[in-house]
Amino acid sequence: MRKIKISNRLKNFPPYLFAEIDRKKFQLKEKGVKFVDLSIGDPDILAPQAVVDALYSSARIKANQKYALDQGSPSLRQSIKGWFAGRFGVCLDQNKEIVPLIGSKEGLVHLPLAFVNRGEYVICPSPGYPGYRSAARFVEAKIHELPLLEKNNFLPDLAKIPLTVRNKAKLIYVNYPNNPTSVLAPKAFLKTLVDFCSKYGIILAYDNAYSEMYFDSKPKSILEISAAKEIAVEFHSFSKTFCMTGFRIGWAAGNQDLLAGLLKVKTNIDSGIFTAIQDSAKIALDTQGKYADDLRKAFKERRDVFVKNLDKAGIKKYYAQATFYVWAKIPAGFESSLDYCDYLLTKKNIVATPGVGFGSFGRGFVRFALTVDKNILEKVRL
Ligand SMILES: Cc1ncc(COP(=O)(O)O)c(C=O)c1O
């Protein structure tokens, strides 16, 4: 039989960063090695009990076991609208400006399929969430790496994007609070970003997955900037805000034509989100109480404990402003972030993510995800 070959498109994909890390973790487990996993942003804290109860009771209803509406349930969209207005003071039309997603990653990765042609540019932050680059590769776009440099507080310098790229760019991904660097974006930057995208007709995919994961000032929505609704779609996730990573649910909000394009892709690929999961997400928004406050408190305590370990290990330069990540410069004596992570894994039984995995401008950094208990973090020795 003729050998079946992988498509050229997929051949060009590097292995997905976290799938590789998972493989290493699996090997360690097989050998019986105990390790502290600070690699993936998957919170160890339970989702709210009311959410789990809602999932269970909704799943028992026969009608809910059928295909769900592609556009998401009207009552979930209504709750998203209410939550958004309360949190950001932005009014959304629940019929045209909100699309529930099977996790924000699903929407982030599908959006270019609706708008980007082969050979057009997609601008991806570096370091940045690896899903953006995958999305660009699926549509055979050219990737322009947008450096997030320490000297600029990890905000991109839009003025440095070459004219040829600006003119041929179709979409830009921007994410604050930022994974992996942990920093927030000031409102002035958001305004500059919207002006830039409007001027060059570039779709702004604003990833706000960590909007509720802050310690001091509250992150903004891009949709708070006037004119943003003309060019932007903002992505939100229940994964981080309500520790619902495995549920797979999020939403996109913003420009109605962009959302219509995304929905067209989705209707051709998935057949809606399981109604019971949508119902549980609605309960998360409607009954959130002080869940998010407690979560922030827990992560702040973890951060304060963990950075003491960095100090002890002689790591003086690190960032931990928001999100549950710490972005640290690798200590002297290590050639690369890969070397340092290898050392942590083999000598200290700690799994961390090498900065270079987030793009070439992540070189020399390491990301620690504080997704294990404070008592464990206290004992970690780097
Ligand atoms: C910046 C960022 N965006 C999006 C996602 C995807 O989240 P989900 O698909 O679980 O909503 C993640 C997950 O780690 C992330 O870090």
Coordinates of C-alpha atoms in Angstrom, one line a residue, residues 50-294:
A50 CA -22.9 25.2 41.9
V51 CA -21.3 24.9 38.4
V52 CA -20.7 21.1 38.8
D53 CA -24.3 20.7 40.2
A54 CA -25.7 22.6 37.3
L55 CA -23.7 20.4 34.8
Y56 CA -25.1 17.3 36.4
S57 CA -28.7 18.3 36.6
S58 CA -28.7 19.8 33.1
A59 CA -27.1 16.7 31.6
R60 CA -30.0 14.5 32.9
I61 CA -32.6 16.4 30.8
K62 CA -33.2 14.6 27.6
A63 CA -33.6 17.7 25.4
N64 CA -30.1 18.8 26.6
Q65 CA -28.5 15.6 25.3
K66 CA -29.3 16.6 21.7
Y67 CA -27.2 18.9 19.4
A68 CA -27.0 22.4 20.7
L69 CA -27.5 25.6 18.8
D70 CA -24.4 26.6 16.9
Q71 CA -24.7 30.2 18.2
G72 CA -24.8 29.1 21.8
S73 CA -27.8 29.1 24.1
P74 CA -29.7 32.4 24.3
S75 CA -29.7 32.3 28.1
L76 CA -25.9 31.9 28.3
R77 CA -25.5 34.8 25.8
Q78 CA -27.8 36.8 28.0
S79 CA -25.6 36.1 31.1
I80 CA -22.4 36.9 29.2
K81 CA -24.0 40.2 28.2
G82 CA -24.9 41.0 31.9
W83 CA -21.5 40.0 33.2
F84 CA -19.7 42.0 30.5
A85 CA -21.7 45.1 31.3
G86 CA -21.1 44.8 35.0
R87 CA -17.4 44.1 34.7
F88 CA -16.4 46.5 31.9
G89 CA -19.3 48.8 31.4
V90 CA -19.6 47.7 27.8
C91 CA -23.0 46.9 26.3
L92 CA -23.1 43.9 23.9
D93 CA -25.9 42.7 21.6
Q94 CA -26.4 39.1 22.7
N95 CA -27.6 38.1 19.3
K96 CA -24.8 39.6 17.2
E97 CA -21.9 40.5 19.4
I98 CA -21.4 37.3 21.4
V99 CA -20.4 33.8 20.3
P100 CA -19.8 31.0 22.9
L101 CA -16.8 28.8 22.1
I102 CA -15.5 25.4 22.9
G103 CA -12.8 27.1 25.0
S104 CA -11.2 30.4 23.9
K105 CA -8.5 28.4 22.1
E106 CA -11.0 27.0 19.7
G107 CA -12.1 30.5 18.7
L108 CA -8.6 32.0 18.6
V109 CA -7.4 29.3 16.3
H110 CA -10.5 29.2 14.0
L111 CA -10.8 33.0 13.5
P112 CA -8.1 33.2 10.7
L113 CA -9.8 30.4 8.8
A114 CA -12.6 32.9 8.2
F115 CA -10.5 35.9 7.2
V116 CA -6.8 35.2 6.4
N117 CA -5.7 34.0 3.0
R118 CA -2.5 32.1 2.2
G119 CA 0.5 34.3 2.2
E120 CA -1.0 37.2 4.2
Y121 CA 0.6 38.2 7.5
V122 CA -0.6 37.2 10.9
I123 CA 1.2 39.2 13.6
C124 CA 1.9 37.1 16.7
P125 CA 3.5 38.3 19.9
S126 CA 6.8 36.7 20.9
P127 CA 6.8 35.5 23.6
G128 CA 3.2 34.5 23.2
Y129 CA 0.6 31.8 23.6
P130 CA 1.6 29.1 21.0
G131 CA -2.0 28.7 19.7
Y132 CA -1.7 31.9 17.7
R133 CA 1.2 30.6 15.7
S134 CA -0.7 27.3 15.1
A135 CA -3.7 29.3 13.9
A136 CA -1.5 31.2 11.4
R137 CA 0.1 27.9 10.2
F138 CA -3.2 26.3 9.5
V139 CA -4.1 29.0 7.0
E140 CA -0.6 29.1 5.6
A141 CA -0.2 32.7 6.6
K142 CA 3.2 34.4 7.1
I143 CA 4.0 34.9 10.7
H144 CA 5.4 38.2 11.8
E145 CA 6.9 37.8 15.3
L146 CA 6.1 40.9 17.4
P147 CA 8.8 41.2 20.0
L148 CA 7.6 41.8 23.6
L149 CA 10.8 43.1 25.2
E150 CA 11.6 43.6 28.8
K151 CA 12.8 47.1 28.2
N152 CA 9.3 48.0 26.9
N153 CA 7.5 46.4 29.8
F154 CA 6.7 43.5 27.5
L155 CA 4.4 45.8 25.4
P156 CA 5.0 45.7 21.6
D157 CA 6.4 48.7 19.8
L158 CA 3.9 48.9 16.9
A159 CA 5.9 51.6 15.2
K160 CA 8.6 49.1 14.6
I161 CA 6.4 46.8 12.5
P162 CA 7.7 47.1 8.9
L163 CA 5.4 48.8 6.4
T164 CA 5.3 45.8 4.2
V165 CA 4.0 43.7 7.1
R166 CA 1.4 46.3 8.1
N167 CA 0.1 46.5 4.6
K168 CA -0.2 42.8 4.1
A169 CA -1.3 41.9 7.7
K170 CA -4.8 40.6 8.1
L171 CA -4.8 39.9 11.8
I172 CA -2.9 40.6 15.0
Y173 CA -3.1 38.6 18.3
V174 CA -2.6 40.6 21.5
N175 CA -3.0 39.3 25.0
Y176 CA -3.1 41.2 28.3
P177 CA -2.9 40.2 31.1
N178 CA -0.1 38.5 29.3
N179 CA 0.8 34.9 29.2
P180 CA 3.7 34.2 29.7
T181 CA 5.1 37.6 30.9
S182 CA 2.3 38.3 33.5
V183 CA 2.2 42.0 32.7
L184 CA -0.9 44.2 32.2
A185 CA -1.5 46.7 29.3
P186 CA -2.3 50.3 30.2
K187 CA -5.3 51.9 28.7
A188 CA -3.1 54.3 26.6
F189 CA -1.6 51.3 24.9
L190 CA -5.0 49.8 24.1
K191 CA -6.0 53.1 22.5
T192 CA -2.8 53.1 20.4
L193 CA -3.4 49.5 19.4
V194 CA -7.0 50.2 18.2
D195 CA -5.8 53.3 16.3
F196 CA -3.1 51.2 14.6
C197 CA -5.5 48.4 13.6
S198 CA -8.1 50.8 12.3
K199 CA -5.5 52.7 10.3
Y200 CA -4.2 49.6 8.5
G201 CA -7.4 47.5 8.5
I202 CA -6.0 44.7 10.6
I203 CA -8.3 42.5 12.6
L204 CA -7.5 42.7 16.3
A205 CA -7.9 39.4 18.1
Y206 CA -7.7 40.5 21.7
D207 CA -7.1 37.6 24.1
N208 CA -8.4 38.5 27.5
A209 CA -8.4 34.9 29.0
Y210 CA -6.8 36.2 32.2
S211 CA -9.0 39.3 32.7
E212 CA -10.0 38.2 36.2
M213 CA -6.6 37.0 37.2
Y214 CA -5.1 40.2 38.6
F215 CA -3.7 41.3 42.0
D216 CA -3.7 45.1 41.8
S217 CA -5.3 47.1 39.0
K218 CA -8.2 45.6 37.1
P219 CA -7.5 44.7 33.5
K220 CA -9.5 46.4 30.8
S221 CA -11.5 45.1 27.9
I222 CA -10.4 46.2 24.5
L223 CA -14.1 46.9 23.8
E224 CA -13.8 49.8 26.4
I225 CA -11.9 51.7 23.7
S226 CA -14.3 53.5 21.4
A227 CA -14.0 52.3 17.8
A228 CA -12.7 48.9 18.9
K229 CA -16.0 47.3 18.0
E230 CA -15.2 48.1 14.4
I231 CA -12.1 45.9 14.2
A232 CA -11.8 43.8 17.3
V233 CA -13.0 40.5 18.7
E234 CA -12.2 39.8 22.4
F235 CA -11.8 36.3 23.7
H236 CA -12.8 35.2 27.2
S237 CA -12.4 31.9 29.0
F238 CA -14.1 30.1 31.8
S239 CA -11.0 28.0 32.2
K240 CA -9.0 30.5 34.3
T241 CA -11.7 32.6 35.8
F242 CA -13.7 29.6 37.2
C243 CA -11.0 26.9 37.0
M244 CA -13.1 25.1 34.3
T245 CA -10.3 24.1 32.0
G246 CA -11.7 20.6 31.2
F247 CA -15.2 21.9 30.6
R248 CA -14.0 23.6 27.4
I249 CA -16.0 26.7 27.3
G250 CA -15.3 30.4 26.5
W251 CA -16.7 33.1 24.3
A252 CA -15.8 35.8 21.8
A253 CA -17.4 39.2 21.8
G254 CA -17.0 42.3 19.6
N255 CA -17.5 43.1 15.9
Q256 CA -20.5 41.4 14.5
D257 CA -19.1 40.8 11.0
L258 CA -16.0 39.2 12.4
L259 CA -18.1 37.1 14.7
A260 CA -20.4 36.1 11.8
G261 CA -17.3 34.8 9.9
L262 CA -16.1 32.9 13.0
L263 CA -19.6 31.4 13.4
K264 CA -19.6 30.3 9.8
V265 CA -16.4 28.4 10.3
K266 CA -17.7 26.9 13.5
T267 CA -21.0 25.7 12.0
N268 CA -19.0 23.8 9.4
I269 CA -16.8 22.2 12.0
D270 CA -18.5 21.7 15.3
S271 CA -22.2 21.3 16.1
G272 CA -22.6 23.4 19.2
I273 CA -21.4 23.2 22.8
F274 CA -23.0 20.5 25.0
T275 CA -26.0 22.3 26.5
A276 CA -25.2 21.1 30.0
I277 CA -21.8 22.7 29.8
Q278 CA -23.4 25.9 28.6
D279 CA -25.9 25.8 31.5
S280 CA -23.1 25.3 34.0
A281 CA -21.1 28.2 32.5
K282 CA -24.2 30.4 32.9
I283 CA -24.4 29.5 36.5
A284 CA -20.7 30.4 36.9
L285 CA -21.4 33.9 35.7
D286 CA -24.7 34.3 37.5
T287 CA -23.7 33.1 40.9
Q288 CA -20.0 34.0 41.0
G289 CA -20.2 35.6 44.5
K290 CA -16.7 35.9 45.8
Y291 CA -15.2 32.9 43.9
A292 CA -12.9 35.2 41.8
D293 CA -11.8 37.2 44.9
D294 CA -10.9 33.9 46.7

